[in-house]
Short mmCIF file of C-alpha atoms in Angstrom, two decimals:
data_model
loop_
_atom_site.label_atom_id
_atom_site.label_comp_id
_atom_site.label_asym_id
_atom_site.label_seq_id
_atom_site.Cartn_x
_atom_site.Cartn_y
_atom_site.Cartn_z
CA MET A 1148 20.37 -67.71 -66.23
CA TYR A 1149 16.83 -67.67 -64.52
CA LYS A 1150 16.40 -71.19 -65.18
CA CYS A 1151 20.02 -71.93 -63.47
CA ALA A 1152 19.11 -69.81 -60.47
CA LYS A 1153 16.04 -71.77 -60.11
CA ARG A 1154 17.88 -75.16 -60.26
CA ALA A 1155 19.94 -74.34 -57.51
CA PHE A 1156 17.47 -73.36 -55.59
CA ILE A 1157 15.34 -76.48 -55.85
CA ILE A 1158 18.62 -78.66 -55.19
CA LEU A 1159 19.21 -76.32 -51.88
CA ILE A 1160 16.02 -76.88 -50.60
CA ILE A 1161 16.32 -80.58 -51.35
CA MET A 1162 19.81 -80.95 -49.68
CA ILE A 1163 18.09 -78.96 -46.43
CA ALA A 1164 15.19 -81.34 -46.05
CA THR A 1165 17.35 -84.33 -46.62
CA SER A 1166 19.81 -82.86 -43.99
CA LEU A 1167 16.89 -82.56 -41.73
CA HIS A 1168 15.59 -85.95 -42.41
CA CYS A 1169 19.14 -87.35 -41.62
CA VAL A 1170 19.63 -85.16 -38.08
CA ALA A 1171 16.45 -85.52 -36.73
CA PRO A 1172 16.27 -89.25 -35.88
CA THR A 1173 19.99 -89.08 -34.52
CA GLN A 1174 19.08 -86.02 -32.30
CA ALA A 1175 15.94 -87.96 -31.13
CA ALA A 1176 17.59 -91.29 -30.85
CA ASP A 1177 20.26 -89.32 -28.85
CA ALA A 1178 17.68 -87.98 -26.59
CA SER A 1179 15.98 -91.28 -25.88
CA GLN A 1180 19.38 -92.64 -24.70
CA THR A 1181 19.86 -90.01 -22.56
CA VAL A 1182 16.44 -90.15 -20.99
CA GLN A 1183 16.79 -93.91 -20.43
CA ALA A 1184 20.38 -93.78 -18.89
CA GLN A 1185 18.76 -90.93 -16.43
CA LEU A 1186 15.73 -93.11 -15.79
CA LYS A 1187 18.10 -95.94 -14.55
CA ALA A 1188 20.58 -93.61 -12.64
CA SER A 1189 17.91 -92.13 -10.87
CA GLN A 1190 14.81 -92.47 -8.54
CA PRO A 1191 12.12 -89.40 -9.24
CA SER A 1192 10.22 -90.30 -6.13
CA ARG A 1193 10.41 -93.02 -2.77
CA ALA A 1194 7.10 -94.08 -3.50
CA THR A 1195 7.02 -97.20 -5.61
CA GLN A 1196 3.66 -96.01 -7.36
CA ASN A 1197 5.63 -92.52 -8.62
CA ARG A 1198 8.43 -94.53 -10.15
CA GLU A 1199 6.06 -97.20 -11.90
CA ASP A 1200 4.19 -94.06 -13.20
CA VAL A 1201 7.38 -92.11 -14.25
CA ALA A 1202 9.06 -95.54 -16.10
CA ARG A 1203 5.62 -96.37 -17.96
CA PHE A 1204 4.99 -92.68 -18.88
CA TYR A 1205 8.33 -92.61 -20.83
CA GLU A 1206 8.02 -95.94 -22.44
CA LEU A 1207 4.79 -94.59 -23.72
CA ARG A 1208 6.80 -91.82 -25.36
CA ASP A 1209 9.52 -93.65 -26.41
CA PHE A 1210 11.79 -91.95 -23.84
CA GLN A 1211 11.86 -88.63 -25.84
CA PRO A 1212 11.25 -86.00 -23.36
CA ALA A 1213 8.17 -84.42 -22.34
CA TRP A 1214 8.82 -80.97 -21.39
CA ASN A 1215 9.51 -77.70 -23.51
CA SER A 1216 9.45 -73.94 -21.78
CA GLN A 1217 5.96 -73.48 -22.47
CA ASN A 1218 4.20 -76.75 -21.15
CA ALA A 1219 6.28 -76.93 -18.28
CA ALA A 1220 5.70 -73.25 -17.01
CA PHE A 1221 1.81 -74.13 -17.42
CA ALA A 1222 2.02 -77.21 -15.32
CA LEU A 1223 4.37 -75.30 -12.77
CA THR A 1224 1.70 -72.78 -12.10
CA PHE A 1225 -0.58 -75.82 -10.99
CA LEU A 1226 2.24 -77.47 -8.78
CA LYS A 1227 2.91 -74.13 -7.08
CA SER A 1228 -0.91 -73.97 -5.88
CA ALA A 1229 -1.06 -77.17 -4.95
CA GLY A 1230 -2.13 -75.57 -1.32
CA GLN A 1231 -5.42 -74.38 -2.85
CA GLU A 1232 -6.39 -77.94 -3.26
CA GLY A 1233 -5.41 -78.41 0.73
CA LEU A 1234 -1.84 -80.22 -0.63
CA ASP A 1235 1.67 -79.30 0.45
CA PRO A 1236 3.29 -77.50 -2.49
CA ALA A 1237 6.58 -78.38 -1.48
CA ALA A 1238 5.83 -82.21 -2.49
CA TYR A 1239 6.00 -81.35 -5.87
CA ARG A 1240 8.51 -78.76 -6.32
CA ILE A 1241 11.33 -79.44 -8.55
CA PRO A 1242 15.04 -77.70 -8.94
CA LYS A 1243 15.99 -75.27 -11.63
CA LYS A 1244 16.76 -76.74 -15.17
CA ALA A 1245 20.59 -76.84 -15.71
CA LYS A 1246 22.59 -76.71 -18.34
CA GLY A 1247 23.96 -79.76 -20.32
CA LYS A 1248 21.83 -83.26 -22.06
CA SER A 1249 22.21 -85.43 -18.76
CA ALA A 1250 21.02 -82.31 -16.82
CA ALA A 1251 18.19 -81.72 -19.20
CA SER A 1252 16.59 -85.25 -19.40
CA ALA A 1253 17.21 -85.34 -15.50
CA TRP A 1254 14.99 -82.44 -14.95
CA ASP A 1255 12.72 -83.33 -17.51
CA ILE A 1256 12.17 -86.73 -15.43
CA GLN A 1257 11.74 -84.69 -12.29
CA MET A 1258 9.09 -82.75 -13.89
CA SER A 1259 7.21 -85.63 -14.89
CA ALA A 1260 7.76 -87.14 -11.76
CA ALA A 1261 6.22 -84.38 -9.96
CA VAL A 1262 3.46 -83.46 -11.89
CA MET A 1263 2.09 -87.34 -11.82
CA ARG A 1264 2.52 -87.31 -8.24
CA TYR A 1265 0.61 -84.28 -7.84
CA ALA A 1266 -2.47 -86.01 -10.40
CA ARG A 1267 -2.71 -88.97 -8.47
CA HIS A 1268 -2.70 -87.25 -5.04
CA LEU A 1269 -5.33 -85.10 -6.37
CA ARG A 1270 -7.47 -87.88 -8.20
CA ALA A 1271 -6.84 -90.52 -5.88
CA GLY A 1272 -5.75 -88.85 -2.46
CA ARG A 1273 -2.96 -87.95 -0.69
CA VAL A 1274 -2.97 -91.52 1.63
CA LYS A 1275 -4.41 -94.54 0.95
CA PRO A 1276 -8.01 -94.85 3.55
CA SER A 1277 -6.48 -98.43 4.69
CA GLN A 1278 -3.58 -96.69 6.24
CA ILE A 1279 -5.58 -94.61 8.48
CA TYR A 1280 -8.64 -96.57 9.47
CA ASN A 1281 -9.11 -100.34 9.45
CA ASP A 1282 -12.80 -99.88 9.11
CA VAL A 1283 -12.95 -98.58 5.58
CA GLU A 1284 -14.16 -100.32 2.18
CA LEU A 1285 -13.74 -98.36 -0.82
CA PRO A 1286 -13.19 -98.94 -4.52
CA ALA A 1287 -9.43 -98.55 -5.64
CA THR A 1288 -9.05 -95.99 -8.05
CA ASP A 1289 -9.00 -96.44 -12.01
CA PHE A 1290 -6.92 -93.61 -12.67
CA ASP A 1291 -3.68 -94.13 -15.16
CA ALA A 1292 -1.73 -90.74 -14.57
CA ALA A 1293 1.29 -91.83 -17.29
CA ASP A 1294 -1.39 -92.67 -20.01
CA GLN A 1295 -3.71 -89.32 -19.21
CA LEU A 1296 -0.69 -87.18 -18.91
CA ASN A 1297 0.86 -88.47 -21.97
CA THR A 1298 -2.33 -88.12 -23.70
CA ALA A 1299 -2.63 -84.51 -22.57
CA LEU A 1300 0.88 -83.40 -23.77
CA LYS A 1301 0.11 -85.39 -27.25
CA GLN A 1302 -3.22 -83.38 -27.61
CA GLY A 1303 -1.71 -79.81 -26.72
CA ASP A 1304 -4.25 -79.96 -23.79
CA LEU A 1305 -2.56 -79.51 -20.99
CA GLU A 1306 -5.49 -77.32 -19.07
CA THR A 1307 -8.39 -79.94 -19.50
CA PHE A 1308 -5.93 -82.62 -17.85
CA PHE A 1309 -5.25 -80.66 -14.92
CA ARG A 1310 -9.16 -79.18 -14.44
CA SER A 1311 -10.21 -82.70 -14.35
CA LEU A 1312 -8.43 -83.82 -11.67
CA PRO A 1313 -10.08 -82.25 -8.25
CA PRO A 1314 -13.10 -84.59 -7.26
CA GLN A 1315 -16.02 -83.33 -10.12
CA ARG A 1316 -18.43 -82.19 -7.09
CA PRO A 1317 -19.99 -79.24 -5.75
CA GLU A 1318 -18.90 -80.22 -2.03
CA TYR A 1319 -15.56 -80.50 -2.97
CA TYR A 1320 -15.25 -76.98 -4.71
CA TYR A 1321 -17.20 -75.54 -1.55
CA LEU A 1322 -14.48 -76.46 0.85
CA ARG A 1323 -11.68 -75.44 -1.60
CA ASN A 1324 -13.27 -71.84 -1.10
CA ALA A 1325 -13.77 -72.52 2.50
CA LEU A 1326 -9.98 -73.37 3.11
CA ALA A 1327 -9.05 -69.91 1.25
CA ASN A 1328 -11.46 -67.98 3.76
CA TYR A 1329 -10.03 -69.46 6.62
CA ARG A 1330 -6.19 -69.17 5.82
CA ALA A 1331 -7.43 -65.52 5.37
CA ALA A 1332 -8.89 -65.46 8.79
CA ALA A 1333 -5.79 -67.04 10.56
CA LYS A 1334 -3.66 -64.12 9.14
CA LYS A 1335 -5.59 -62.15 11.83
CA PRO A 1336 -6.08 -64.66 15.04
CA TRP A 1337 -9.49 -64.27 16.60
CA GLY A 1338 -8.32 -64.73 20.08
CA GLN A 1339 -9.95 -66.18 22.90
CA MET A 1340 -13.60 -65.56 24.03
CA PRO A 1341 -14.06 -64.84 27.98
CA ALA A 1342 -15.67 -67.65 29.49
CA LEU A 1343 -18.68 -65.30 30.01
CA ALA A 1344 -22.48 -67.02 29.76
CA GLY A 1345 -25.55 -65.12 29.37
CA ALA A 1346 -28.00 -63.33 27.04
CA ILE A 1347 -26.20 -61.17 24.74
CA ASP A 1348 -28.12 -57.99 26.07
CA THR A 1349 -26.67 -59.02 29.66
CA LEU A 1350 -22.93 -59.13 28.38
CA PRO A 1351 -20.69 -55.73 28.65
CA ILE A 1352 -20.46 -53.77 25.65
CA GLU A 1353 -16.79 -54.66 25.42
CA THR A 1354 -17.86 -58.34 25.34
CA GLN A 1355 -20.17 -58.08 22.67
CA GLN A 1356 -18.06 -56.05 20.38
CA LYS A 1357 -15.23 -58.80 20.61
CA LEU A 1358 -18.20 -61.42 20.07
CA TRP A 1359 -19.07 -59.61 16.80
CA THR A 1360 -15.55 -59.72 15.89
CA ARG A 1361 -15.06 -63.29 16.29
CA LEU A 1362 -18.51 -64.19 14.59
CA ALA A 1363 -17.44 -61.85 11.69
CA ALA A 1364 -14.16 -63.99 10.83
CA GLU A 1365 -16.38 -66.71 9.78
CA ASP A 1366 -19.82 -65.09 8.88
CA ARG A 1367 -19.70 -62.29 6.34
CA LYS A 1368 -23.50 -61.25 7.15
CA MET A 1369 -22.05 -59.94 10.23
CA GLY A 1370 -20.20 -57.32 8.74
CA PRO A 1371 -17.80 -54.97 10.50
CA VAL A 1372 -18.03 -54.12 14.44
CA GLN A 1373 -20.04 -51.31 15.73
CA ASP A 1374 -19.68 -49.36 18.63
CA GLU A 1375 -22.78 -50.35 19.96
CA PRO A 1376 -23.93 -53.86 18.48
CA SER A 1377 -27.20 -54.55 17.69
CA VAL A 1378 -28.58 -57.14 20.27
CA ALA A 1379 -30.93 -58.82 17.57
CA ALA A 1380 -28.27 -58.86 14.95
CA LEU A 1381 -25.76 -60.41 17.37
CA THR A 1382 -28.13 -62.56 18.55
CA ALA A 1383 -28.88 -63.97 15.17
CA GLY A 1384 -25.11 -64.18 14.00
CA LEU A 1385 -24.61 -66.28 17.38
CA GLN A 1386 -27.71 -68.55 16.59
CA ARG A 1387 -26.04 -69.34 13.22
CA PHE A 1388 -22.53 -70.23 14.77
CA GLN A 1389 -24.59 -72.44 17.41
CA ALA A 1390 -26.43 -74.06 14.29
CA ARG A 1391 -23.16 -74.86 12.13
CA HIS A 1392 -21.61 -76.59 15.21
CA GLY A 1393 -24.26 -78.57 16.20
CA LEU A 1394 -25.15 -76.78 19.30
CA ASP A 1395 -28.62 -75.56 20.65
CA ALA A 1396 -29.41 -72.34 18.72
CA ASP A 1397 -30.79 -70.55 21.37
CA GLY A 1398 -28.35 -67.17 21.10
CA ILE A 1399 -27.00 -67.53 24.66
CA LEU A 1400 -23.42 -67.61 24.99
CA GLY A 1401 -22.62 -70.67 27.15
CA THR A 1402 -19.74 -72.83 27.74
CA ASN A 1403 -20.14 -75.09 25.17
CA THR A 1404 -20.59 -72.11 22.47
CA VAL A 1405 -17.37 -70.49 23.64
CA SER A 1406 -15.65 -73.81 23.33
CA ALA A 1407 -16.41 -73.91 19.99
CA MET A 1408 -15.58 -70.22 19.35
CA ASN A 1409 -12.02 -70.90 21.03
CA VAL A 1410 -11.22 -73.80 18.45
CA PRO A 1411 -8.23 -71.77 16.44
CA ALA A 1412 -8.29 -71.04 13.15
CA ALA A 1413 -5.17 -73.86 12.26
CA ARG A 1414 -7.07 -76.41 13.85
CA ARG A 1415 -10.39 -75.77 11.54
CA ILE A 1416 -8.09 -75.33 8.34
CA ALA A 1417 -6.58 -78.96 9.13
CA GLN A 1418 -10.20 -80.00 9.43
CA ILE A 1419 -11.40 -78.46 6.17
CA LYS A 1420 -8.12 -80.10 4.54
CA ALA A 1421 -8.79 -83.66 6.22
CA ASN A 1422 -12.35 -83.78 4.46
CA MET A 1423 -11.15 -82.69 1.15
CA GLU A 1424 -8.80 -85.51 1.12
CA ARG A 1425 -12.03 -87.97 2.29
CA TRP A 1426 -13.56 -86.43 -0.89
CA ARG A 1427 -10.70 -87.57 -2.89
CA TRP A 1428 -11.31 -90.94 -1.93
CA LEU A 1429 -14.53 -91.24 -3.71
CA PRO A 1430 -15.64 -92.06 -7.19
CA HIS A 1431 -14.37 -88.95 -8.86
CA ILE A 1432 -17.88 -88.47 -10.74
CA PRO A 1433 -20.99 -89.09 -8.88
CA GLU A 1434 -23.37 -91.81 -10.28
CA ARG A 1435 -26.55 -90.45 -11.31
CA ARG A 1436 -28.70 -91.80 -8.13
CA TYR A 1437 -27.09 -92.56 -5.03
CA ILE A 1438 -27.36 -92.61 -0.99
CA GLU A 1439 -24.86 -91.00 1.17
CA VAL A 1440 -25.01 -91.41 5.13
CA ASN A 1441 -22.67 -88.62 6.54
CA VAL A 1442 -22.18 -91.06 9.84
CA ALA A 1443 -20.80 -87.83 11.58
CA SER A 1444 -23.59 -85.80 11.35
CA ALA A 1445 -26.10 -88.95 11.54
CA ASP A 1446 -27.89 -87.80 8.58
CA LEU A 1447 -28.77 -89.32 5.42
CA LYS A 1448 -29.38 -87.95 1.51
CA ALA A 1449 -30.75 -89.53 -1.61
CA VAL A 1450 -29.53 -88.09 -4.48
CA ASP A 1451 -31.12 -88.03 -8.02
CA THR A 1452 -29.23 -86.23 -10.91
CA GLY A 1453 -27.36 -83.81 -8.94
CA ARG A 1454 -30.53 -83.08 -6.67
CA THR A 1455 -31.47 -84.07 -3.24
CA VAL A 1456 -34.82 -85.76 -3.04
CA LEU A 1457 -34.81 -87.10 0.16
CA THR A 1458 -33.10 -86.43 3.53
CA SER A 1459 -33.57 -88.22 6.79
CA ALA A 1460 -32.39 -88.51 10.26
CA VAL A 1461 -30.59 -91.78 11.16
CA VAL A 1462 -29.20 -93.50 13.99
CA ILE A 1463 -25.47 -95.31 13.55
CA GLY A 1464 -22.92 -97.07 15.55
CA HIS A 1465 -21.92 -95.88 19.46
CA ARG A 1466 -17.93 -95.51 19.74
CA GLU A 1467 -17.42 -99.10 20.75
CA SER A 1468 -19.42 -100.47 17.48
CA LYS A 1469 -18.48 -97.52 14.63
CA THR A 1470 -20.32 -97.74 11.58
CA PRO A 1471 -17.69 -97.76 9.03
CA ILE A 1472 -16.57 -95.89 6.25
CA LEU A 1473 -18.15 -98.06 3.25
CA ALA A 1474 -19.07 -97.75 -0.77
CA THR A 1475 -21.56 -100.53 -1.33
CA GLY A 1476 -24.71 -101.11 -3.31
CA ILE A 1477 -27.96 -102.02 -2.29
CA ARG A 1478 -28.45 -105.77 -4.00
CA SER A 1479 -32.28 -106.27 -2.20
CA VAL A 1480 -35.22 -104.73 -0.22
CA VAL A 1481 -36.96 -106.81 1.86
CA LEU A 1482 -40.41 -106.19 3.07
CA ASN A 1483 -41.17 -106.71 7.00
CA PRO A 1484 -37.43 -108.46 7.03
CA ALA A 1485 -36.52 -111.30 9.58
CA TRP A 1486 -33.51 -110.53 12.15
CA PRO A 1487 -30.78 -112.69 12.46
CA VAL A 1488 -29.36 -111.74 15.62
CA PRO A 1489 -25.37 -111.49 15.55
CA ALA A 1490 -23.28 -114.28 17.32
CA SER A 1491 -21.50 -111.37 19.31
CA MET A 1492 -25.00 -109.92 20.21
CA ALA A 1493 -26.41 -113.19 21.32
CA SER A 1494 -23.60 -114.32 23.76
CA ASN A 1495 -23.05 -110.88 25.22
CA GLU A 1496 -26.32 -109.40 25.40
CA LEU A 1497 -29.11 -112.05 25.34
CA TYR A 1498 -27.41 -115.03 26.96
CA PRO A 1499 -27.55 -113.18 30.65
CA LYS A 1500 -31.31 -112.23 29.71
CA LEU A 1501 -31.94 -116.11 28.81
CA LEU A 1502 -30.68 -116.77 32.51
CA ALA A 1503 -32.57 -114.22 34.01
CA ASN A 1504 -35.63 -114.72 32.05
CA GLY A 1505 -36.37 -118.42 30.12
CA SER A 1506 -39.38 -116.93 28.25
CA TYR A 1507 -36.92 -113.89 26.85
CA LEU A 1508 -37.15 -115.40 22.95
CA GLN A 1509 -40.83 -116.14 23.40
CA GLU A 1510 -41.75 -112.55 24.42
CA ARG A 1511 -40.04 -111.18 21.70
CA ASP A 1512 -41.07 -113.19 18.84
CA MET A 1513 -37.22 -114.84 18.68
CA ILE A 1514 -36.75 -118.61 17.78
CA LEU A 1515 -33.81 -120.90 17.83
CA VAL A 1516 -33.35 -121.71 14.35
CA ASN A 1517 -31.53 -124.79 14.86
CA GLY A 1518 -32.49 -125.27 18.34
CA PRO A 1519 -35.04 -128.22 19.56
CA PRO A 1520 -37.93 -128.79 17.41
CA ASP A 1521 -40.47 -129.37 20.12
CA ASP A 1522 -38.88 -125.89 21.99
CA PRO A 1523 -37.82 -123.39 19.16
CA GLN A 1524 -38.38 -120.45 21.71
CA GLY A 1525 -36.30 -122.19 24.44
CA VAL A 1526 -38.80 -121.90 27.35
CA ASN A 1527 -38.06 -125.18 28.76
CA MET A 1528 -34.46 -125.13 28.37
CA ASN A 1529 -32.09 -124.66 31.03
CA TRP A 1530 -29.39 -122.26 29.92
CA ARG A 1531 -27.33 -122.75 32.72
CA GLN A 1532 -26.04 -125.58 30.73
CA VAL A 1533 -26.05 -124.06 27.95
CA ARG A 1534 -22.58 -122.23 26.63
CA ARG A 1535 -21.95 -118.60 26.10
CA TYR A 1536 -18.71 -118.59 24.17
CA PRO A 1537 -19.11 -119.74 21.48
CA PHE A 1538 -23.12 -119.47 21.48
CA PRO A 1539 -24.54 -123.01 19.98
CA TYR A 1540 -27.50 -121.63 18.44
CA LEU A 1541 -28.70 -119.39 15.81
CA ILE A 1542 -31.30 -116.94 17.03
CA GLN A 1543 -33.58 -115.08 14.63
CA GLN A 1544 -35.99 -112.89 15.40
CA GLN A 1545 -39.67 -113.26 13.14
CA PRO A 1546 -41.12 -110.77 11.05
CA GLY A 1547 -43.68 -107.97 12.60
CA GLU A 1548 -44.18 -105.39 14.76
CA GLN A 1549 -41.38 -106.17 17.32
CA ASN A 1550 -38.88 -106.90 14.74
CA ALA A 1551 -35.28 -104.65 15.75
CA LEU A 1552 -35.33 -104.46 11.96
CA GLY A 1553 -38.89 -102.94 11.59
CA ALA A 1554 -40.88 -103.17 8.29
CA TYR A 1555 -37.85 -102.11 5.89
CA LEU A 1556 -34.60 -103.72 5.02
CA LEU A 1557 -32.35 -102.43 2.34
CA ASP A 1558 -29.52 -105.17 2.42
CA MET A 1559 -26.17 -104.55 1.02
CA ARG A 1560 -23.06 -106.60 0.57
CA ASN A 1561 -20.08 -105.96 2.93
CA ARG A 1562 -17.65 -107.32 5.20
CA PHE A 1563 -19.03 -105.14 7.70
CA ASP A 1564 -22.52 -106.81 7.98
CA VAL A 1565 -23.76 -103.17 7.86
CA TYR A 1566 -27.33 -102.33 6.08
CA LEU A 1567 -29.97 -99.50 6.12
CA HIS A 1568 -33.30 -100.64 8.05
CA ASP A 1569 -36.45 -99.45 10.23
CA THR A 1570 -36.40 -99.64 13.83
CA PRO A 1571 -39.56 -99.52 16.15
CA SER A 1572 -37.87 -97.40 18.38
CA LYS A 1573 -38.35 -93.89 16.61
CA GLU A 1574 -38.05 -91.68 19.66
CA LEU A 1575 -34.34 -92.01 19.29
CA PHE A 1576 -34.68 -90.27 15.93
CA SER A 1577 -35.50 -87.13 18.10
CA SER A 1578 -32.31 -87.29 19.70
CA ALA A 1579 -29.40 -84.48 19.02
CA GLN A 1580 -26.72 -87.13 19.71
CA ARG A 1581 -27.87 -90.42 17.70
CA PHE A 1582 -25.24 -92.89 18.14
CA PHE A 1583 -26.89 -96.23 19.77
CA SER A 1584 -26.56 -98.72 17.05
CA HIS A 1585 -24.40 -101.56 16.62
CA GLY A 1586 -22.79 -100.68 13.33
CA CYS A 1587 -25.69 -100.60 11.14
CA VAL A 1588 -28.09 -97.64 10.15
CA ARG A 1589 -31.28 -96.96 11.46
CA VAL A 1590 -33.10 -94.44 8.83
CA GLU A 1591 -36.23 -92.52 10.17
CA ARG A 1592 -37.99 -92.30 6.85
CA ILE A 1593 -36.98 -95.28 5.65
CA ALA A 1594 -40.49 -96.10 3.87
CA GLU A 1595 -39.69 -93.31 1.49
CA LEU A 1596 -36.01 -94.42 1.21
CA ALA A 1597 -37.42 -98.05 0.38
CA ASN A 1598 -39.61 -96.61 -2.44
CA PHE A 1599 -37.13 -94.56 -4.07
CA VAL A 1600 -34.71 -97.21 -4.65
CA VAL A 1601 -37.52 -99.56 -5.81
CA THR A 1602 -39.68 -97.23 -7.61
CA GLY A 1603 -37.10 -94.02 -8.13
CA ASP A 1604 -39.56 -91.75 -6.54
CA PRO A 1605 -39.77 -91.41 -2.64
CA GLN A 1606 -43.57 -90.79 -2.99
CA THR A 1607 -44.44 -93.80 -4.97
CA ASP A 1608 -45.36 -96.76 -2.48
CA ILE A 1609 -43.85 -100.13 -3.65
CA PRO A 1610 -46.42 -102.37 -4.92
CA GLN A 1611 -45.90 -105.13 -3.43
CA HIS A 1612 -46.29 -103.32 0.07
CA ALA A 1613 -49.70 -102.98 -0.03
CA ASN A 1614 -51.67 -106.30 0.89
CA LEU A 1615 -48.30 -107.68 2.56
CA PRO A 1616 -49.34 -109.06 5.79
CA ARG A 1617 -47.08 -107.74 8.72
CA ASN A 1618 -45.58 -111.21 9.69
CA LYS A 1619 -44.92 -112.11 6.22
CA SER A 1620 -41.51 -111.49 4.37
CA GLU A 1621 -40.90 -110.38 0.75
CA ARG A 1622 -37.59 -109.67 -1.11
CA ILE A 1623 -37.50 -107.44 -4.16
CA LEU A 1624 -34.06 -107.68 -5.78
CA ILE A 1625 -32.38 -104.84 -7.11
CA ALA A 1626 -30.62 -104.79 -10.38
CA PRO A 1627 -27.69 -103.24 -11.13
CA LEU A 1628 -27.01 -102.25 -7.12
CA PHE A 1629 -28.23 -99.29 -5.98
CA PRO A 1630 -25.11 -97.13 -4.87
CA VAL A 1631 -24.89 -96.19 -1.30
CA TYR A 1632 -21.77 -94.40 0.40
CA PHE A 1633 -21.27 -94.44 4.20
CA VAL A 1634 -19.05 -91.21 4.73
CA TYR A 1635 -17.46 -88.86 7.30
CA TRP A 1636 -17.85 -85.63 7.08
CA THR A 1637 -16.76 -83.01 9.79
CA ALA A 1638 -16.50 -80.04 7.73
CA PHE A 1639 -19.29 -79.01 4.86
CA MET A 1640 -21.40 -76.51 3.79
CA SER A 1641 -24.51 -74.97 6.05
CA PRO A 1642 -27.70 -74.17 4.56
CA ASP A 1643 -26.86 -70.36 5.44
CA GLY A 1644 -23.32 -70.65 3.05
CA GLY A 1645 -21.01 -70.91 6.47
CA VAL A 1646 -19.12 -74.45 7.08
CA VAL A 1647 -20.66 -76.64 9.88
CA PHE A 1648 -17.77 -78.32 11.94
CA GLN A 1649 -19.52 -81.50 13.17
CA ASP A 1650 -18.35 -82.99 16.46
CA ASP A 1651 -15.74 -85.61 15.13
CA ILE A 1652 -17.60 -88.61 17.64
CA TYR A 1653 -15.44 -90.97 16.75
CA GLY A 1654 -12.17 -89.34 16.76
CA ARG A 1655 -11.41 -89.91 13.10
CA ASP A 1656 -9.93 -86.43 12.37
CA PRO A 1657 -6.61 -86.37 13.90
CA ALA A 1658 -4.93 -89.53 12.38
CA LEU A 1659 -5.60 -88.31 9.24
CA ILE A 1660 -4.23 -84.85 9.69
CA ALA A 1661 -1.06 -86.39 11.30
CA ALA A 1662 -0.94 -88.29 8.00
CA LEU A 1663 -1.60 -85.47 5.64
CA GLY A 1664 0.95 -83.58 7.61
#
């Protein structure tokens, strides 16, 4: 009897297994057909990229549903907290799951579309840089949202997928924390400071208290307001505020300082979000060594393995000749470069000077590359008979002490024809507002920067430089290309841990803020 019961049990197990084997493919086929039908009937997003992502995602899955209650709940926690990344959670909101096969498939597709839209926005940017600015040249992202999401679901590792989406840079995470702090500050508006001027000890007690409260909204070092504020502590706090906002840190409440204080928290929040977006435009993970020029603050830093090994003041383009937002690479370092004068500069700036002084080129060690062989500096030419537009000659300044590029040129290929170089006009680096060039970037510590590019050490001199005469050029090829970024940070971390809000010298913020809105 025991043997009969055992045989019956085995037969039952076989029947169940066979039944499962037969039903599962049928159920999978039904689910696949339902998903395909819903994909044809619905458009998960008006964005072409998102539609392509969703279609390819389900192709990779043989059109099987992607989301169960557990992984969907996990993903929704990130979508709902998109505001922490400076994104709008409403852009990733989906309706509640309804009953029925078709409704379930439609919800599954909407869920996938929202996750991939969030992933692409966080990984590559909410908007394309070229949609905002016409002077930008950044590499396109190679992020494949469909493939990476599908892989994460297969491996059961959505957490790694979501955690890896933001820029993997400490500067970005700092801004994310700053965004949370300013949102908290905005819940209790800091009000308007009165238009008073003077040293702290000359201000009424009521104004000192109000100033303390205003400073404490952005500076945790201030602590709670005091009935009789410490003049020394208040002055120190004011100086920190001034330094973070690019003002003279004199500890005196002046017109410019009051104007900076009266910028509402909402505008600062929008500024932080705009800078977080710009970070998403850059390569996701930084190279081991690179150079970064912050055009907004007219400063440069050289980075090696996450450590800043060199900082320098720079001179950048004026408002009518903006230095672009750019990712490129140094292809050569030129010692004692010659300077080919741009045609527009020859027509607009040099031509009037040649009319007034026929020896102008000779005095500045310039030649006409395609000029008369017997008069390469145009001393005997009748410049009034030479047309101005288009200017028929190529003008080049020879290597030497007068050369506008100085002793070093870091040559980079880009459509804007901008590069890093030296300058004989060293006095410009001491100016607080260093916006004087035609777009190229003049570097105060150019010798050390060139050393870093060639030798890997800012303090190790380039070997070819030692015995090279000043009027002779030499080009050192760099391979592979040395990465360089011209960026535009108007909000970033200050040395005291606060947020620097840099003047938007080119007026780039409003257009980006509007697009993000």
